[in-house]
Tab-separated table of C-alpha atoms and ligand atoms in Angstrom:
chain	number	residue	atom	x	y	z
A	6	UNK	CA	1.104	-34.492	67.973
A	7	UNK	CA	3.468	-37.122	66.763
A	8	UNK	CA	2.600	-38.247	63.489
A	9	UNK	CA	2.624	-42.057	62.382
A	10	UNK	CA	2.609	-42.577	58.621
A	11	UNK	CA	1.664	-45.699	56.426
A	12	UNK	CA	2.098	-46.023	53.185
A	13	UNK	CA	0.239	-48.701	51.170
A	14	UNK	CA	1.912	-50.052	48.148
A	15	UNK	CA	5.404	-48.402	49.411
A	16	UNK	CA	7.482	-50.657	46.760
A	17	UNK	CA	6.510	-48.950	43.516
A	18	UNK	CA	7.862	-45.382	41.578
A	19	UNK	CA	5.916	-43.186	43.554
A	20	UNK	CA	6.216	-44.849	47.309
A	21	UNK	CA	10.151	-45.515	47.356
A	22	UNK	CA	10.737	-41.846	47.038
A	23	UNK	CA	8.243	-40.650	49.053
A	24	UNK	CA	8.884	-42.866	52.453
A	25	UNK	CA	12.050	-42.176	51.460
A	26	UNK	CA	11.412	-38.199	51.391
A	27	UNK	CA	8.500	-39.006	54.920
A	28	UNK	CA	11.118	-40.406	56.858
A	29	UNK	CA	13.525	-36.982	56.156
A	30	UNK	CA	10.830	-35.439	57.956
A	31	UNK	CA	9.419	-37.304	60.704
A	32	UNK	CA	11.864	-39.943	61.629
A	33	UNK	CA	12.575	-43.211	59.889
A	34	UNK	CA	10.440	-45.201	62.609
A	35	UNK	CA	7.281	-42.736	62.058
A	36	UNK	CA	6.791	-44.027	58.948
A	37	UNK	CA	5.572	-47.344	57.942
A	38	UNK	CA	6.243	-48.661	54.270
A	39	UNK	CA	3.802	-51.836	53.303
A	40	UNK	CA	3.373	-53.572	50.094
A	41	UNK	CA	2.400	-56.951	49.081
A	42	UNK	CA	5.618	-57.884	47.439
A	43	UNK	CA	9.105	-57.923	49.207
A	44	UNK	CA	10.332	-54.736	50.353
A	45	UNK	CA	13.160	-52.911	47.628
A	46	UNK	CA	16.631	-52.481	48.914
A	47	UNK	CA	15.510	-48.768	49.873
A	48	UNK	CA	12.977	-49.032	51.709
A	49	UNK	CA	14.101	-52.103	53.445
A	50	UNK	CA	17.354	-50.218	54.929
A	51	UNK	CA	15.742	-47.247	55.947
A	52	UNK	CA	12.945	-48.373	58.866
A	53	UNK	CA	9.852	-50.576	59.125
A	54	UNK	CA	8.430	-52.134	56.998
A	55	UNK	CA	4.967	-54.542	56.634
A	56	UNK	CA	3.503	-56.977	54.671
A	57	UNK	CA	-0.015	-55.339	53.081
A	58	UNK	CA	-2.676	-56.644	50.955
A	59	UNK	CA	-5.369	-54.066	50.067
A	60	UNK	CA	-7.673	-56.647	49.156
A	61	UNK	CA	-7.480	-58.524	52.428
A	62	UNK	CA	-9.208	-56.278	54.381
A	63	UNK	CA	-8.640	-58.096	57.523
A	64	UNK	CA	-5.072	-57.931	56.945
A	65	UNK	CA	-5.547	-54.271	56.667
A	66	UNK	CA	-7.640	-53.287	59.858
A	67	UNK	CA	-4.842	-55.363	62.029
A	68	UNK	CA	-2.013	-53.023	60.362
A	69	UNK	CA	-4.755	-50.090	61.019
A	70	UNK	CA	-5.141	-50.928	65.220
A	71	UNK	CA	-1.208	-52.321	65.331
A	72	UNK	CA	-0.134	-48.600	63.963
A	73	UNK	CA	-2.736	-46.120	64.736
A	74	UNK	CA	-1.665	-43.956	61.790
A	75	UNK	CA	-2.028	-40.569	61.403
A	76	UNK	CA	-1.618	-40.467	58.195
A	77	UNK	CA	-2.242	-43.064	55.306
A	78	UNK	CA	-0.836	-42.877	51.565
A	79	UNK	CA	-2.351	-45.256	49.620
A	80	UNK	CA	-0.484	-45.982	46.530
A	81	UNK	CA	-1.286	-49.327	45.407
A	82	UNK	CA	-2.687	-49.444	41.916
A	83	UNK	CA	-2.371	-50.798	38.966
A	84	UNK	CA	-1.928	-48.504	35.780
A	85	UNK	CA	-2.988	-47.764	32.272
A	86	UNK	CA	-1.412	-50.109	30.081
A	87	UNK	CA	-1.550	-53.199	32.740
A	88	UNK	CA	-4.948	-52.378	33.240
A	89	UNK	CA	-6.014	-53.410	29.646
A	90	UNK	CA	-4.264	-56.415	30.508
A	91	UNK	CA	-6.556	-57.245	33.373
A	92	UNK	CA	-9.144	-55.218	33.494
A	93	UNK	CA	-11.109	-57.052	36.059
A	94	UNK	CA	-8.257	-57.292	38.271
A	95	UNK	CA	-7.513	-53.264	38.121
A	96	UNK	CA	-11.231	-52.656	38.831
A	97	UNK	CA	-10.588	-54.156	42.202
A	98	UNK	CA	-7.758	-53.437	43.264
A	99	UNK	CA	-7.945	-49.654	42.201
A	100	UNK	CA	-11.673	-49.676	43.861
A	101	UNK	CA	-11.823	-51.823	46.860
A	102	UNK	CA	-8.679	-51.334	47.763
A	103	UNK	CA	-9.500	-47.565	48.198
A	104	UNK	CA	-12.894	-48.014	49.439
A	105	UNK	CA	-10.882	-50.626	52.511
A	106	UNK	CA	-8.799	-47.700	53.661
A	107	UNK	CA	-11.481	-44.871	53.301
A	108	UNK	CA	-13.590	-47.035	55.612
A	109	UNK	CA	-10.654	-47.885	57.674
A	110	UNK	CA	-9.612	-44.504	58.474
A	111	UNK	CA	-12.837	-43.535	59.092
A	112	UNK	CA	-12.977	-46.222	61.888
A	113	UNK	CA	-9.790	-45.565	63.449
A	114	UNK	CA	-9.801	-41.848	62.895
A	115	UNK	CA	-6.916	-40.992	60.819
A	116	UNK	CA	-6.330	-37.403	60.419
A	117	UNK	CA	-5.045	-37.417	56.459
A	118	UNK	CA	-5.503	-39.820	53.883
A	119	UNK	CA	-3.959	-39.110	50.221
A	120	UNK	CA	-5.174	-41.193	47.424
A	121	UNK	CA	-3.094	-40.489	44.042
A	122	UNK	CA	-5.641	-40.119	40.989
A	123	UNK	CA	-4.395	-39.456	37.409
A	124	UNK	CA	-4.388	-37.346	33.845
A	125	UNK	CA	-6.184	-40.575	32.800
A	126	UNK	CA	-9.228	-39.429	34.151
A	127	UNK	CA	-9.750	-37.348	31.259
A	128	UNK	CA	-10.992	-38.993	27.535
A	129	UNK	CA	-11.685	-38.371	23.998
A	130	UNK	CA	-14.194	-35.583	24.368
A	131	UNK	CA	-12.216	-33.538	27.324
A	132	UNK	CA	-10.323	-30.422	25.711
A	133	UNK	CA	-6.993	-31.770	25.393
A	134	UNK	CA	-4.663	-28.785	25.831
A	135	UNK	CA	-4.832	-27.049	28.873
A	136	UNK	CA	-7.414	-29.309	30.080
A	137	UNK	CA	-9.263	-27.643	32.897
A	138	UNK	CA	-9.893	-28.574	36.469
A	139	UNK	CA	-13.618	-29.503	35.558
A	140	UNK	CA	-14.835	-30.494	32.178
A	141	UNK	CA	-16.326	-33.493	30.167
A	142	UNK	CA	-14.860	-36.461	31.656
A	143	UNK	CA	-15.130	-39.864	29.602
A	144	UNK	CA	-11.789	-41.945	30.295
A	145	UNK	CA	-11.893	-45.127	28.030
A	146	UNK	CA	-9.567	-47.053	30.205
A	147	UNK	CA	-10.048	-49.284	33.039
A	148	UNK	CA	-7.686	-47.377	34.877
A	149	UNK	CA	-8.730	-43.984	34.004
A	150	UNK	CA	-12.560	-44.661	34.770
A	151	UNK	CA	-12.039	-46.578	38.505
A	152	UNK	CA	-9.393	-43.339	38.947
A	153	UNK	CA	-12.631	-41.280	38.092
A	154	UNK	CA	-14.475	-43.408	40.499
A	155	UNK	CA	-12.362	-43.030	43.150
A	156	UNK	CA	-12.115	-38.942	43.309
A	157	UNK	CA	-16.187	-38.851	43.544
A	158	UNK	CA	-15.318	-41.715	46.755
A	159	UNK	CA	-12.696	-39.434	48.103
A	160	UNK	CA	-15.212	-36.349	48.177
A	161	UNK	CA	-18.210	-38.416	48.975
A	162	UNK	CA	-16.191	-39.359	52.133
A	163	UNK	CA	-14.992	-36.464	52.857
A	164	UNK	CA	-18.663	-34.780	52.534
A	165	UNK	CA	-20.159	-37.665	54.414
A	166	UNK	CA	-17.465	-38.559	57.069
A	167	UNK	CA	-15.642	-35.612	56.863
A	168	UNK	CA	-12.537	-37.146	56.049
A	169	UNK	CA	-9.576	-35.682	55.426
A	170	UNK	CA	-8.868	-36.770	52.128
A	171	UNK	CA	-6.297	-35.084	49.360
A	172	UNK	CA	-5.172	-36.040	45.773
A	173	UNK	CA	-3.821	-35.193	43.106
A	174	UNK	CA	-4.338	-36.306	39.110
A	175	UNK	CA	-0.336	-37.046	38.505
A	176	UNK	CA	0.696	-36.338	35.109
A	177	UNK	CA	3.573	-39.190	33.704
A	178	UNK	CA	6.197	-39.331	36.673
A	179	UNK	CA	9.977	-39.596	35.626
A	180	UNK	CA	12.334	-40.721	37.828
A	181	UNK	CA	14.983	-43.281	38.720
A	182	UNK	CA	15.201	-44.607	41.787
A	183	UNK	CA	12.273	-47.406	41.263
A	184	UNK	CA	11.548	-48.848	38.049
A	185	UNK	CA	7.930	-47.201	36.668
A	186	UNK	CA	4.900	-49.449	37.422
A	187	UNK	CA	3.338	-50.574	33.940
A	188	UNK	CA	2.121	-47.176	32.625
A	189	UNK	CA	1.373	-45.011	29.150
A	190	UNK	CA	3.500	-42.847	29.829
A	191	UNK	CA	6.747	-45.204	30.806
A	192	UNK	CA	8.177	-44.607	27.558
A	193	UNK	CA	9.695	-41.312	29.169
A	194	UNK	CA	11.592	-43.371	31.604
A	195	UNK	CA	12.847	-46.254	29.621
A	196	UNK	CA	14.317	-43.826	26.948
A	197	UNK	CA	17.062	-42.501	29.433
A	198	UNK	CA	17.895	-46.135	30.449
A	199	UNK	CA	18.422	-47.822	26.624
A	200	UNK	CA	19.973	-44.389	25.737
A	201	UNK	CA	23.008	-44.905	28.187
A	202	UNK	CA	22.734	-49.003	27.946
A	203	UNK	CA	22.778	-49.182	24.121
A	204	UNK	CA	22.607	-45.858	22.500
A	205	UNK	CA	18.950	-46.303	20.536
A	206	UNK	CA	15.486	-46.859	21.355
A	207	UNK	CA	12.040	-47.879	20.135
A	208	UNK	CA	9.656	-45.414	21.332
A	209	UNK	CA	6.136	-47.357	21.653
A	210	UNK	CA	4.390	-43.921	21.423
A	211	UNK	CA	4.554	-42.121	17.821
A	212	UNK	CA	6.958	-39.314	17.395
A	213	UNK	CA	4.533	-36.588	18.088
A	214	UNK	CA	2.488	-37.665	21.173
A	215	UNK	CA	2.577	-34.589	23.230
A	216	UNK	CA	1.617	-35.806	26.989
A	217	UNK	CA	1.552	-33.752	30.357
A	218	UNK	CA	4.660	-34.942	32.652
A	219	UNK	CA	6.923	-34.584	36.046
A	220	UNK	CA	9.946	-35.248	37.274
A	221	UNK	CA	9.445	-37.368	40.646
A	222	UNK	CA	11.275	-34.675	43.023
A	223	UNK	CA	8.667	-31.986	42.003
A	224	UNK	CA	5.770	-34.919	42.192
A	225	UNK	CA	6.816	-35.803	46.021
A	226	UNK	CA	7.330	-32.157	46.660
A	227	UNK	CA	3.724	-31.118	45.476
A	228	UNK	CA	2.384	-34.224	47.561
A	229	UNK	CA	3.807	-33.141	50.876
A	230	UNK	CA	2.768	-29.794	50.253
A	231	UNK	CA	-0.909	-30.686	49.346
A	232	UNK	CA	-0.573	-32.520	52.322
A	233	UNK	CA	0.740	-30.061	54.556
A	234	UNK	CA	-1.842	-27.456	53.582
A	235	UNK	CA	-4.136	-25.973	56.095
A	236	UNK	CA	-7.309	-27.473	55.637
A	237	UNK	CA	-9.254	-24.461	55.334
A	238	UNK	CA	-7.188	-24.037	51.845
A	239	UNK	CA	-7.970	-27.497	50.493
A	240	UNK	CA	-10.952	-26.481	48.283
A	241	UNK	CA	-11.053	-29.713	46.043
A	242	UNK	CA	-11.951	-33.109	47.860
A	243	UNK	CA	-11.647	-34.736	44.179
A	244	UNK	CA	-8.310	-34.509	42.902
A	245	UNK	CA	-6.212	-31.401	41.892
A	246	UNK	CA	-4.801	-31.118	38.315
A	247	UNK	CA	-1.236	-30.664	38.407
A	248	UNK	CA	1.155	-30.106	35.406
A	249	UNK	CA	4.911	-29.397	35.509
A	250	UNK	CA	5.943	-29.945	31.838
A	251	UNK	CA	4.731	-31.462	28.096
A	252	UNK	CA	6.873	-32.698	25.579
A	253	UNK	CA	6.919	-35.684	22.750
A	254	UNK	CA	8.804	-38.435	22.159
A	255	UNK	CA	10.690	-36.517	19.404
A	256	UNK	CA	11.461	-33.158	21.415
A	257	UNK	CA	12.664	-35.974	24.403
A	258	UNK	CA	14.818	-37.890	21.854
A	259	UNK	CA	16.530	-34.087	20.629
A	260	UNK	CA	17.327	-33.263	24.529
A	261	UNK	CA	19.196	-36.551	24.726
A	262	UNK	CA	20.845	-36.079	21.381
A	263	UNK	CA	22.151	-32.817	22.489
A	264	UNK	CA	23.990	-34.687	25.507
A	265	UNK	CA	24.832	-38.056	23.712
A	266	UNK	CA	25.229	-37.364	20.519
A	267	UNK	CA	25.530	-40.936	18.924
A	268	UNK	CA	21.859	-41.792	20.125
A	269	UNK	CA	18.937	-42.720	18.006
A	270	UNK	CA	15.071	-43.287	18.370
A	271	UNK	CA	12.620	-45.181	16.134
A	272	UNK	CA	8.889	-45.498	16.523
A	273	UNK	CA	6.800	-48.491	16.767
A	274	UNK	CA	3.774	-48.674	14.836
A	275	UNK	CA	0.383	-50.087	16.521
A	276	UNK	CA	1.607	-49.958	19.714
A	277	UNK	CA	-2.111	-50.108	22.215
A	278	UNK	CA	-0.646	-47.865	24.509
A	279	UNK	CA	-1.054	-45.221	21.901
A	280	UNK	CA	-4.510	-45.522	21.812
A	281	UNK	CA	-4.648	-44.900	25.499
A	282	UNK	CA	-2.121	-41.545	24.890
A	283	UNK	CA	-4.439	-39.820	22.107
A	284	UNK	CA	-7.121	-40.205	24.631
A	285	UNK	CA	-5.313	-38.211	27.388
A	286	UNK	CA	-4.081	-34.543	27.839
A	287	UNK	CA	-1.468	-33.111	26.119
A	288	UNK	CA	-1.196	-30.126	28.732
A	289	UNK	CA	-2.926	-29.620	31.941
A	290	UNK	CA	-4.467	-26.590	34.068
A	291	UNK	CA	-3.461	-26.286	37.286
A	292	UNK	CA	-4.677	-23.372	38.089
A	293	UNK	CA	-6.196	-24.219	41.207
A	294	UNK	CA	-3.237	-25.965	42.746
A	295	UNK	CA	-1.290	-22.733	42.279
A	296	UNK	CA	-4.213	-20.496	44.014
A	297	UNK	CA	-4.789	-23.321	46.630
A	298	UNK	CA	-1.697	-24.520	47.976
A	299	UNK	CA	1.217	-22.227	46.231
A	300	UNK	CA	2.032	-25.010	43.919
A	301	UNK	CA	5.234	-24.280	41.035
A	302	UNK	CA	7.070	-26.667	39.324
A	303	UNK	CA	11.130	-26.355	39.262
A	304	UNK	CA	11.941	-29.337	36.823
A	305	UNK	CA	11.704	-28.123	33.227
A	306	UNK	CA	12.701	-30.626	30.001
A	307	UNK	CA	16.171	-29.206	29.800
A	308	UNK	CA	16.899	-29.834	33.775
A	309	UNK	CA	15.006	-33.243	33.918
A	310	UNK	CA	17.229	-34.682	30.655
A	311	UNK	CA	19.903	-33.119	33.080
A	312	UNK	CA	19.250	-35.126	36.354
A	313	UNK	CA	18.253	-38.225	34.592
A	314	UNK	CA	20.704	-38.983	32.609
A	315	UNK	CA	23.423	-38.029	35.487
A	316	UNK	CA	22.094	-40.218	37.898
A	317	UNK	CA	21.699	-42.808	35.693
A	318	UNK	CA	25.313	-42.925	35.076
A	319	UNK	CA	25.839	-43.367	38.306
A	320	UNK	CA	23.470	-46.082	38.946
A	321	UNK	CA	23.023	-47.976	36.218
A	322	UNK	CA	25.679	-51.121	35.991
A	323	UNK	CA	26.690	-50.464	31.883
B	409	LIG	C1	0.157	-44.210	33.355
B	409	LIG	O1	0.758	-43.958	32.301
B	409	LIG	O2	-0.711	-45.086	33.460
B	409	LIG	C2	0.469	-43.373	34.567
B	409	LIG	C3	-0.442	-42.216	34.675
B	409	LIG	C4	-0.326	-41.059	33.778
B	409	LIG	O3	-1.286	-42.212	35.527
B	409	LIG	N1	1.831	-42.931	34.512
């Protein structure tokens, strides 16, 4: 069967690459980017594109019968630090907007839905290192509770509809083809940009804030894979923990260092984003990924310092 893809919220860090990486596979006119802003320069070069609102429902269900997907990514969210901006706001749009396209692919029958979830799922009480596939979940944040919200919807669906729904909890995503999307963890990006642009930078998380974290290439490649996986070896309708590397601000800072030696990092104090990190993870169990669906990282601290700062260089007007 010919597949026909759309992915919801296509502008943003995760859904540039992976239409990008989708349209590799099945042809650039298979796959259908949407967001509610303008298209980026990538995706609007590289096939069709629509206008999306996950709120608008209606909107939605004429996309839905216009396309007939087969498949539907829905990455539209907003994230951790935003999120304690507007609260209210990320409640929605993280919850109805899933709860739209559940309903809508029950209706038209989609074969495969993935729904991103998060490390922020986890809180204060869960064990923070090596923190398991199921423990004591108590996320403080906005974010972090409607992404726990959302992986009991996914499985209730799946259990009550039987649909074919797959996730994963993403650790922090580096990468830098898209700008990151108003996250905890964004510090991890914006170090490798102000380290080539001006040689120092103020880290908003403390020196030693160990949190769980991937480079985008292994992200996109764990995502297809999930989402290639037979079904019979999808045994969690939740969200899978996935982990490909932990590190600090400090041991980030020393791997840039060793490349440019001139650079420099301070520390802000009282930062609210660091309330949100010393809630979450510092290392993650994936266990069940590996068993499920062959999952290994390749991107380790040394190589992702690497590929950053290279294509950076190449990128970024100095
Ligand atoms: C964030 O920091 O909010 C995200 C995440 C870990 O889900 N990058």
């Amino acid at each position: 069967m010919s597949e026909k893809i759309f992915v919801i919220g296509a502008n943003g860090q995760i859904g540039t690459e992976l239409v990008l990486a989708l349209r590799g596979i099945y042809g650039a006119e298979q796959v259908i980017a949407s967001d509610i802003n303008n298209p980026n320069e990538a995706l609007r070069n590289s096939g069709p594109f629509e206008f999306a609102n996950v709120l608008d429902k209606e909107n939605l269900h004429a996309l839905f019968q216009k396309h007939q997907p087969t498949q539907v990514y829905l990455l539209a969210a907003i994230l951790s630090a935003v999120g304690e901006q507007k609260p209210k706001l990320a409640w929605d749009l993280n919850m109805n907007g899933l709860i739209h396209v559940l309903d809508l692919a029950v209706e038209f029958k989609v074969a495969k839905v993935f729904w991103p979830s998060s490390i922020a799922v986890f809180g204060p009480h869960s064990p923070r290192q090596n923190t398991p596939q199921y423990c004591v979940m108590d996320p403080n944040t906005v974010y972090g509770f409607s992404k726990l919200a959302g992986e009991r919807w996914c499985e209730y669906y799946h259990a009550k509809y039987g649909l074919d729904v797959r996730s994963i909890r993403y650790p922090g995503l580096i990468s830098w083809k898209a700008a990151p999307g108003g996250g905890t963890t964004d510090y991890a990006i914006h170090i490798f940009h102000e380290a080539l642009k001006t040689g120092t930078y103020q880290s908003f998380l403390s020196a030693d804030t160990r949190l769980p974290m991937m480079y985008m290439d292994d992200a996109i490649r764990a995502t297809i894979s999930l989402m290639d996986a037979p079904t019979e070896q999808i045994s969690i309708r939740s969200s899978y923990n996935l982990a490909g590397m932990s590190f600090t601000p400090t041991e980030l800072a020393e791997q840039i260092k060793q490349r440019l030696p001139d650079f420099t990092i301070t520390y802000a104090d009282n930062d609210p984003r660091q309330a949100i990190a010393n809630s979450w993870p510092q290392s993650i169990d994936d266990s069940q990924a590996q068993t499920d669906w062959k999952w290994q990282p390749e991107y380790d601290l040394n190589a992702l310092t690497d590929t950053m700062l290279k294509n950076l260089q190449n990128t970024l007007v100095l």
